[in-house]
């Protein structure tokens, strides 16, 4: 609940700042003028946090208060988050947020049926919910284009509001065009693949994408230099960042960890009807879908939320797992621990990157 409320607070504060009702310049600088940052230095970080935190609105729908006004209040908070996401101009958030809306509508529809236990939705219900989704999107756009500008005109900072409106609409148009033509993001993903393929099994060292990019950009024969060298800070993809950092082994171990957590949460939901698992499951899944367009581990505070969610999954007893599952996962766990111990030796041996010096015929492999 705290995670969700802080996300709404950041959205409300960001909207008030964007429309000139307050100023957050004393708290943070705007990395990209004309877009909504909330309380974050970067619009992408703001969108990332909202994406991870929003599914916990479902805790409100689980409360004993089933009145119409309570549900209307919760949907209002959902719309506020959506408006802030639109004005942030973060493409990753735009692409991923409809999934959050879908699950929220699905859960509300599920509660409407009066079921006291978890049941799989029918196909006709899913189709009906997909048709519901544009309602909140259209409502958000209507508020952005008419209601919020009217409120901001009542403030004493009209010039700032008009500048933000014009710049904000321009950013939305530009980002919408980039969704249709994602070539810039694909080029950065290619850079990630090209750096990772230098040592695909164990990777190039944790969070080292930028460091290697600067060096390999000066090596004419490197895969990176022959690709689309952009010297970006990150590959803008969680899975590629893990691949660059820890190779196929590290990426596989991470997928096993999150996969195991999801398996435990889903089985517990079905067997024990633990509805609190639903927002945790959605948050983990949505964060990884968002991870296709932005690397989650870039901002440790938000990255840590996933570990909290995995920690919650680990509080659930394994006794409800089938015996075959438990045996298989014990073997997998032992193998992963062995590989993790082995990797420390591999990283120590390659710390001087002698294999790259030999491969490209260079004397040193380091920043100037």
Short mmCIF file of C-alpha atoms in Angstrom, two decimals:
data_model
loop_
_atom_site.label_atom_id
_atom_site.label_comp_id
_atom_site.label_asym_id
_atom_site.label_seq_id
_atom_site.Cartn_x
_atom_site.Cartn_y
_atom_site.Cartn_z
CA UNK A 1 0.00 0.00 0.00
CA UNK A 2 2.89 2.32 0.81
CA UNK A 3 4.50 1.63 -2.57
CA UNK A 4 1.28 2.49 -4.41
CA UNK A 5 0.52 5.62 -2.35
CA UNK A 6 4.02 6.98 -2.90
CA UNK A 7 3.60 6.44 -6.65
CA UNK A 8 0.35 8.42 -6.62
CA UNK A 9 1.98 11.14 -4.51
CA UNK A 10 4.83 11.43 -7.04
CA UNK A 11 2.27 11.62 -9.88
CA UNK A 12 0.18 14.33 -8.16
CA UNK A 13 3.29 16.36 -7.27
CA UNK A 14 4.54 15.99 -10.84
CA UNK A 15 1.23 17.15 -12.32
CA UNK A 16 1.13 20.16 -10.00
CA UNK A 17 4.68 21.04 -11.04
CA UNK A 18 4.01 20.47 -14.75
CA UNK A 19 0.97 22.78 -14.77
CA UNK A 20 2.63 25.53 -12.72
CA UNK A 21 0.67 25.13 -9.48
CA UNK A 22 3.89 24.41 -7.53
CA UNK A 23 7.60 24.26 -8.33
CA UNK A 24 9.85 21.27 -7.66
CA UNK A 25 13.00 23.01 -8.92
CA UNK A 26 14.27 23.20 -5.33
CA UNK A 27 14.06 19.41 -5.10
CA UNK A 28 15.30 18.17 -8.47
CA UNK A 29 16.43 19.38 -11.88
CA UNK A 30 14.44 18.44 -14.97
CA UNK A 31 16.53 16.15 -17.18
CA UNK A 32 14.16 16.61 -20.16
CA UNK A 33 12.32 19.95 -20.40
CA UNK A 34 8.62 19.85 -21.22
CA UNK A 35 7.88 16.45 -19.70
CA UNK A 36 6.61 15.29 -16.32
CA UNK A 37 9.29 13.88 -13.99
CA UNK A 38 7.34 13.54 -10.75
CA UNK A 39 9.88 13.47 -7.93
CA UNK A 40 12.48 11.73 -10.11
CA UNK A 41 15.47 13.10 -12.02
CA UNK A 42 14.53 11.13 -15.13
CA UNK A 43 11.10 10.59 -16.69
CA UNK A 44 11.95 6.94 -17.39
CA UNK A 45 12.69 6.30 -13.71
CA UNK A 46 9.36 7.88 -12.75
CA UNK A 47 7.49 5.70 -15.28
CA UNK A 48 9.38 2.63 -14.08
CA UNK A 49 8.38 3.20 -10.46
CA UNK A 50 4.72 3.83 -11.35
CA UNK A 51 4.68 0.62 -13.40
CA UNK A 52 6.03 -1.50 -10.52
CA UNK A 53 3.86 0.13 -7.83
CA UNK A 54 0.48 0.54 -9.58
CA UNK A 55 -0.61 -3.14 -9.37
CA UNK A 56 -0.84 -2.72 -5.58
CA UNK A 57 -3.99 -0.62 -6.08
CA UNK A 58 -5.69 -4.04 -6.09
CA UNK A 59 -5.18 -4.19 -2.32
CA UNK A 60 -7.73 -1.37 -2.14
CA UNK A 61 -10.23 -3.43 -4.11
CA UNK A 62 -9.68 -6.32 -1.68
CA UNK A 63 -10.76 -4.21 1.30
CA UNK A 64 -14.07 -4.71 3.10
CA UNK A 65 -15.29 -1.39 1.70
CA UNK A 66 -17.21 -2.36 -1.44
CA UNK A 67 -19.09 0.94 -1.95
CA UNK A 68 -19.37 2.62 -5.34
CA UNK A 69 -17.58 5.77 -4.13
CA UNK A 70 -14.61 3.78 -2.81
CA UNK A 71 -14.22 2.05 -6.19
CA UNK A 72 -14.62 5.40 -7.98
CA UNK A 73 -11.87 6.85 -5.76
CA UNK A 74 -9.52 3.95 -6.60
CA UNK A 75 -10.17 4.31 -10.34
CA UNK A 76 -9.49 8.04 -10.02
CA UNK A 77 -6.05 7.21 -8.60
CA UNK A 78 -5.49 4.84 -11.52
CA UNK A 79 -6.38 7.61 -14.00
CA UNK A 80 -4.06 10.09 -12.21
CA UNK A 81 -1.17 7.64 -12.60
CA UNK A 82 -2.07 7.13 -16.26
CA UNK A 83 -2.20 10.88 -16.96
CA UNK A 84 1.21 11.35 -15.35
CA UNK A 85 2.62 8.49 -17.43
CA UNK A 86 1.30 10.00 -20.66
CA UNK A 87 2.81 13.41 -19.86
CA UNK A 88 6.14 11.82 -18.90
CA UNK A 89 6.62 10.83 -22.54
CA UNK A 90 8.21 7.53 -21.48
CA UNK A 91 7.57 5.08 -24.32
CA UNK A 92 8.34 2.04 -22.16
CA UNK A 93 5.59 3.09 -19.75
CA UNK A 94 3.12 3.70 -22.58
CA UNK A 95 3.68 0.23 -24.00
CA UNK A 96 3.57 -1.59 -20.64
CA UNK A 97 0.83 0.29 -18.75
CA UNK A 98 -2.12 -1.14 -20.76
CA UNK A 99 -1.19 -4.52 -19.25
CA UNK A 100 -1.58 -3.05 -15.75
CA UNK A 101 -4.97 -1.65 -16.76
CA UNK A 102 -6.01 -5.02 -18.17
CA UNK A 103 -5.20 -6.89 -14.94
CA UNK A 104 -6.89 -4.23 -12.80
CA UNK A 105 -10.09 -4.39 -14.88
CA UNK A 106 -9.90 -8.19 -14.82
CA UNK A 107 -9.57 -8.30 -11.04
CA UNK A 108 -12.44 -5.83 -10.50
CA UNK A 109 -14.62 -7.88 -12.84
CA UNK A 110 -13.63 -10.99 -10.90
CA UNK A 111 -14.75 -9.38 -7.62
CA UNK A 112 -17.98 -8.21 -9.25
CA UNK A 113 -19.00 -11.82 -9.81
CA UNK A 114 -19.09 -12.28 -6.02
CA UNK A 115 -16.58 -15.13 -6.04
CA UNK A 116 -14.81 -15.71 -2.73
CA UNK A 117 -12.10 -17.79 -4.35
CA UNK A 118 -9.81 -17.45 -7.35
CA UNK A 119 -11.30 -18.70 -10.63
CA UNK A 120 -9.89 -18.55 -14.15
CA UNK A 121 -11.66 -15.89 -16.27
CA UNK A 122 -13.72 -16.92 -19.28
CA UNK A 123 -12.75 -15.80 -22.78
CA UNK A 124 -15.84 -13.64 -23.21
CA UNK A 125 -14.98 -11.84 -19.96
CA UNK A 126 -11.43 -11.19 -21.22
CA UNK A 127 -12.76 -9.74 -24.50
CA UNK A 128 -15.21 -7.53 -22.58
CA UNK A 129 -12.38 -6.22 -20.38
CA UNK A 130 -10.20 -5.44 -23.43
CA UNK A 131 -13.08 -3.30 -24.70
CA UNK A 132 -13.27 -1.53 -21.30
CA UNK A 133 -9.60 -0.51 -21.36
CA UNK A 134 -9.81 2.38 -23.88
CA UNK A 135 -12.31 4.10 -21.53
CA UNK A 136 -9.61 5.09 -19.01
CA UNK A 137 -7.17 6.02 -21.79
CA UNK A 138 -9.71 8.30 -23.51
CA UNK A 139 -10.67 9.80 -20.14
CA UNK A 140 -7.01 10.53 -19.39
CA UNK A 141 -6.50 12.23 -22.77
CA UNK A 142 -9.68 14.29 -22.28
CA UNK A 143 -8.42 15.50 -18.88
CA UNK A 144 -4.97 16.32 -20.34
CA UNK A 145 -6.40 18.31 -23.26
CA UNK A 146 -9.13 20.24 -21.43
CA UNK A 147 -9.47 19.91 -17.65
CA UNK A 148 -5.85 20.31 -16.48
CA UNK A 149 -5.04 23.31 -18.74
CA UNK A 150 -8.18 25.03 -17.39
CA UNK A 151 -7.06 24.46 -13.79
CA UNK A 152 -3.55 25.71 -14.53
CA UNK A 153 -4.89 28.89 -16.14
CA UNK A 154 -6.35 29.77 -12.77
CA UNK A 155 -2.81 29.94 -11.33
CA UNK A 156 -0.52 32.96 -11.55
CA UNK A 157 2.09 31.20 -13.68
CA UNK A 158 0.47 31.19 -17.10
CA UNK A 159 3.67 31.60 -19.16
CA UNK A 160 5.21 28.50 -17.60
CA UNK A 161 2.01 26.52 -18.06
CA UNK A 162 1.75 27.51 -21.74
CA UNK A 163 5.40 26.56 -22.36
CA UNK A 164 4.92 23.19 -20.68
CA UNK A 165 1.72 22.51 -22.62
CA UNK A 166 3.35 23.25 -25.96
CA UNK A 167 6.55 21.35 -25.15
CA UNK A 168 4.59 18.47 -23.61
CA UNK A 169 2.40 18.00 -26.69
CA UNK A 170 5.51 18.08 -28.89
CA UNK A 171 7.20 15.37 -26.78
CA UNK A 172 4.07 13.20 -26.92
CA UNK A 173 3.98 13.49 -30.74
CA UNK A 174 7.69 12.67 -31.07
CA UNK A 175 7.53 9.71 -28.69
CA UNK A 176 4.40 8.36 -30.41
CA UNK A 177 6.27 8.38 -33.73
CA UNK A 178 9.20 6.51 -32.14
CA UNK A 179 6.87 3.71 -31.00
CA UNK A 180 6.02 3.10 -34.65
CA UNK A 181 9.69 3.40 -35.67
CA UNK A 182 11.78 1.97 -32.79
CA UNK A 183 15.06 1.95 -34.77
CA UNK A 184 17.00 3.99 -32.17
CA UNK A 185 16.14 1.53 -29.39
CA UNK A 186 16.94 -1.45 -31.64
CA UNK A 187 20.38 0.04 -32.35
CA UNK A 188 21.13 0.28 -28.61
CA UNK A 189 19.94 -3.32 -28.13
CA UNK A 190 22.36 -4.36 -30.90
CA UNK A 191 25.15 -2.61 -29.01
CA UNK A 192 24.27 -4.71 -25.95
CA UNK A 193 24.41 -7.92 -27.97
CA UNK A 194 27.73 -6.93 -29.52
CA UNK A 195 29.37 -6.21 -26.16
CA UNK A 196 27.93 -9.35 -24.56
CA UNK A 197 29.11 -11.63 -27.35
CA UNK A 198 32.72 -10.83 -26.40
CA UNK A 199 32.20 -13.21 -23.48
CA UNK A 200 28.71 -14.71 -23.89
CA UNK A 201 28.89 -17.42 -21.22
CA UNK A 202 29.83 -15.49 -18.06
CA UNK A 203 29.53 -11.90 -19.27
CA UNK A 204 31.77 -8.85 -19.05
CA UNK A 205 31.29 -7.90 -15.37
CA UNK A 206 28.35 -6.42 -13.48
CA UNK A 207 26.96 -3.10 -14.77
CA UNK A 208 29.91 -2.64 -17.14
CA UNK A 209 28.08 -1.82 -20.40
CA UNK A 210 29.13 1.84 -20.55
CA UNK A 211 32.73 1.10 -19.50
CA UNK A 212 33.21 -1.47 -22.26
CA UNK A 213 31.37 0.67 -24.84
CA UNK A 214 33.86 3.53 -24.42
CA UNK A 215 36.86 1.19 -24.80
CA UNK A 216 35.51 -0.96 -27.65
CA UNK A 217 34.47 2.18 -29.55
CA UNK A 218 38.21 2.81 -30.04
CA UNK A 219 38.88 -0.75 -31.29
CA UNK A 220 38.09 -0.75 -35.06
CA UNK A 221 37.74 -4.55 -35.33
CA UNK A 222 35.40 -4.99 -32.34
CA UNK A 223 31.83 -6.17 -32.79
CA UNK A 224 30.66 -3.02 -31.01
CA UNK A 225 32.47 -0.64 -33.38
CA UNK A 226 31.13 -2.47 -36.42
CA UNK A 227 27.56 -2.24 -35.11
CA UNK A 228 25.72 0.93 -34.07
CA UNK A 229 28.07 2.51 -31.50
CA UNK A 230 25.97 5.03 -29.58
CA UNK A 231 27.94 5.20 -26.33
CA UNK A 232 24.68 4.93 -24.39
CA UNK A 233 24.84 4.53 -20.62
CA UNK A 234 22.86 1.28 -20.73
CA UNK A 235 21.42 -1.11 -23.37
CA UNK A 236 17.89 -0.04 -22.31
CA UNK A 237 16.88 -3.65 -21.82
CA UNK A 238 16.95 -5.62 -18.55
CA UNK A 239 17.72 -8.92 -20.25
CA UNK A 240 20.54 -7.51 -22.38
CA UNK A 241 21.98 -5.73 -19.34
CA UNK A 242 22.07 -9.07 -17.50
CA UNK A 243 23.56 -10.72 -20.58
CA UNK A 244 26.33 -8.10 -20.81
CA UNK A 245 26.97 -8.22 -17.06
CA UNK A 246 26.78 -11.93 -16.31
CA UNK A 247 26.34 -13.70 -19.64
CA UNK A 248 23.93 -16.48 -20.50
CA UNK A 249 24.64 -18.07 -17.12
CA UNK A 250 23.67 -14.98 -15.12
CA UNK A 251 20.59 -14.27 -17.25
CA UNK A 252 19.45 -17.90 -16.88
CA UNK A 253 19.90 -17.85 -13.09
CA UNK A 254 17.88 -14.63 -12.81
CA UNK A 255 15.06 -16.10 -14.92
CA UNK A 256 15.09 -19.22 -12.71
CA UNK A 257 14.85 -17.08 -9.55
CA UNK A 258 11.91 -15.00 -10.80
CA UNK A 259 10.30 -18.04 -12.45
CA UNK A 260 10.45 -19.99 -9.20
CA UNK A 261 8.97 -17.05 -7.25
CA UNK A 262 6.10 -16.75 -9.75
CA UNK A 263 5.47 -20.51 -9.62
CA UNK A 264 5.22 -20.45 -5.81
CA UNK A 265 2.92 -17.39 -5.87
CA UNK A 266 0.61 -18.83 -8.54
CA UNK A 267 0.29 -22.28 -6.93
CA UNK A 268 -0.38 -20.68 -3.53
CA UNK A 269 -3.01 -18.43 -5.14
CA UNK A 270 -4.82 -21.37 -6.71
CA UNK A 271 -4.53 -23.77 -3.75
CA UNK A 272 -4.93 -21.37 -0.80
CA UNK A 273 -6.84 -18.52 -2.48
CA UNK A 274 -4.25 -15.98 -1.27
CA UNK A 275 -5.49 -12.96 -3.26
CA UNK A 276 -2.63 -10.77 -2.00
CA UNK A 277 -0.40 -12.75 -4.36
CA UNK A 278 -2.17 -11.24 -7.39
CA UNK A 279 -0.67 -7.70 -7.27
CA UNK A 280 2.77 -9.18 -6.49
CA UNK A 281 2.52 -11.50 -9.52
CA UNK A 282 1.36 -8.64 -11.76
CA UNK A 283 4.12 -6.32 -10.51
CA UNK A 284 6.86 -8.90 -11.22
CA UNK A 285 5.48 -9.71 -14.69
CA UNK A 286 4.85 -6.08 -15.69
CA UNK A 287 8.27 -4.98 -14.46
CA UNK A 288 9.89 -7.57 -16.73
CA UNK A 289 7.73 -6.56 -19.70
CA UNK A 290 8.79 -2.97 -18.99
CA UNK A 291 12.31 -4.41 -18.82
CA UNK A 292 12.24 -5.07 -22.57
CA UNK A 293 12.48 -1.30 -23.07
CA UNK A 294 14.38 -0.15 -19.96
CA UNK A 295 16.89 -1.87 -17.69
CA UNK A 296 15.50 -2.18 -14.17
CA UNK A 297 18.82 -2.57 -12.37
CA UNK A 298 19.93 0.87 -13.58
CA UNK A 299 18.13 2.43 -10.58
CA UNK A 300 18.86 0.30 -7.47
CA UNK A 301 15.95 1.70 -5.40
CA UNK A 302 13.39 0.46 -7.94
CA UNK A 303 15.37 -2.72 -8.68
CA UNK A 304 15.20 -3.52 -4.95
CA UNK A 305 11.38 -3.65 -5.05
CA UNK A 306 11.55 -6.84 -7.12
CA UNK A 307 13.75 -8.40 -4.43
CA UNK A 308 11.13 -7.45 -1.83
CA UNK A 309 8.51 -9.21 -3.96
CA UNK A 310 10.72 -12.30 -4.34
CA UNK A 311 11.29 -12.16 -0.56
CA UNK A 312 7.51 -12.15 -0.05
CA UNK A 313 7.25 -15.25 -2.27
CA UNK A 314 9.91 -16.96 -0.13
CA UNK A 315 7.71 -16.58 2.99
CA UNK A 316 5.23 -19.02 1.43
CA UNK A 317 5.73 -22.62 2.52
CA UNK A 318 7.06 -25.02 -0.11
CA UNK A 319 4.88 -27.80 1.33
CA UNK A 320 2.12 -27.02 -1.13
CA UNK A 321 4.45 -27.77 -4.08
CA UNK A 322 4.19 -31.25 -5.66
CA UNK A 323 7.03 -33.59 -4.58
CA UNK A 324 8.36 -33.82 -8.13
CA UNK A 325 8.62 -30.02 -8.32
CA UNK A 326 10.50 -29.83 -5.02
CA UNK A 327 13.03 -32.47 -6.07
CA UNK A 328 13.65 -30.87 -9.46
CA UNK A 329 14.11 -27.40 -7.96
CA UNK A 330 16.51 -28.72 -5.30
CA UNK A 331 18.72 -30.12 -8.07
CA UNK A 332 18.49 -26.84 -10.02
CA UNK A 333 19.36 -24.85 -6.87
CA UNK A 334 22.46 -26.97 -6.20
CA UNK A 335 23.59 -26.50 -9.81
CA UNK A 336 23.05 -22.73 -9.65
CA UNK A 337 25.05 -22.40 -6.41
CA UNK A 338 27.90 -24.40 -7.96
CA UNK A 339 27.90 -22.22 -11.09
CA UNK A 340 27.82 -19.03 -8.97
CA UNK A 341 30.88 -20.20 -7.04
CA UNK A 342 32.64 -21.14 -10.28
CA UNK A 343 31.87 -17.75 -11.81
CA UNK A 344 33.83 -15.95 -9.07
CA UNK A 345 36.95 -17.79 -10.25
CA UNK A 346 36.15 -16.95 -13.89
CA UNK A 347 35.74 -13.23 -13.08
CA UNK A 348 38.98 -13.17 -11.12
CA UNK A 349 40.87 -14.80 -13.99
CA UNK A 350 39.50 -12.42 -16.65
CA UNK A 351 39.78 -9.22 -14.54
CA UNK A 352 42.69 -8.02 -16.71
CA UNK A 353 40.76 -8.83 -19.93
CA UNK A 354 43.81 -10.53 -21.45
CA UNK A 355 41.57 -12.51 -23.81
CA UNK A 356 40.40 -9.25 -25.44
CA UNK A 357 43.97 -7.91 -25.69
CA UNK A 358 44.99 -11.06 -27.56
CA UNK A 359 41.83 -11.12 -29.70
CA UNK A 360 42.20 -7.55 -30.96
CA UNK A 361 45.98 -7.21 -30.73
CA UNK A 362 45.98 -4.28 -28.29
CA UNK A 363 48.44 -3.61 -25.47
CA UNK A 364 45.97 -2.32 -22.86
CA UNK A 365 42.25 -2.69 -22.22
CA UNK A 366 41.23 0.21 -20.02
CA UNK A 367 39.88 3.75 -20.08
CA UNK A 368 42.42 6.47 -20.88
#
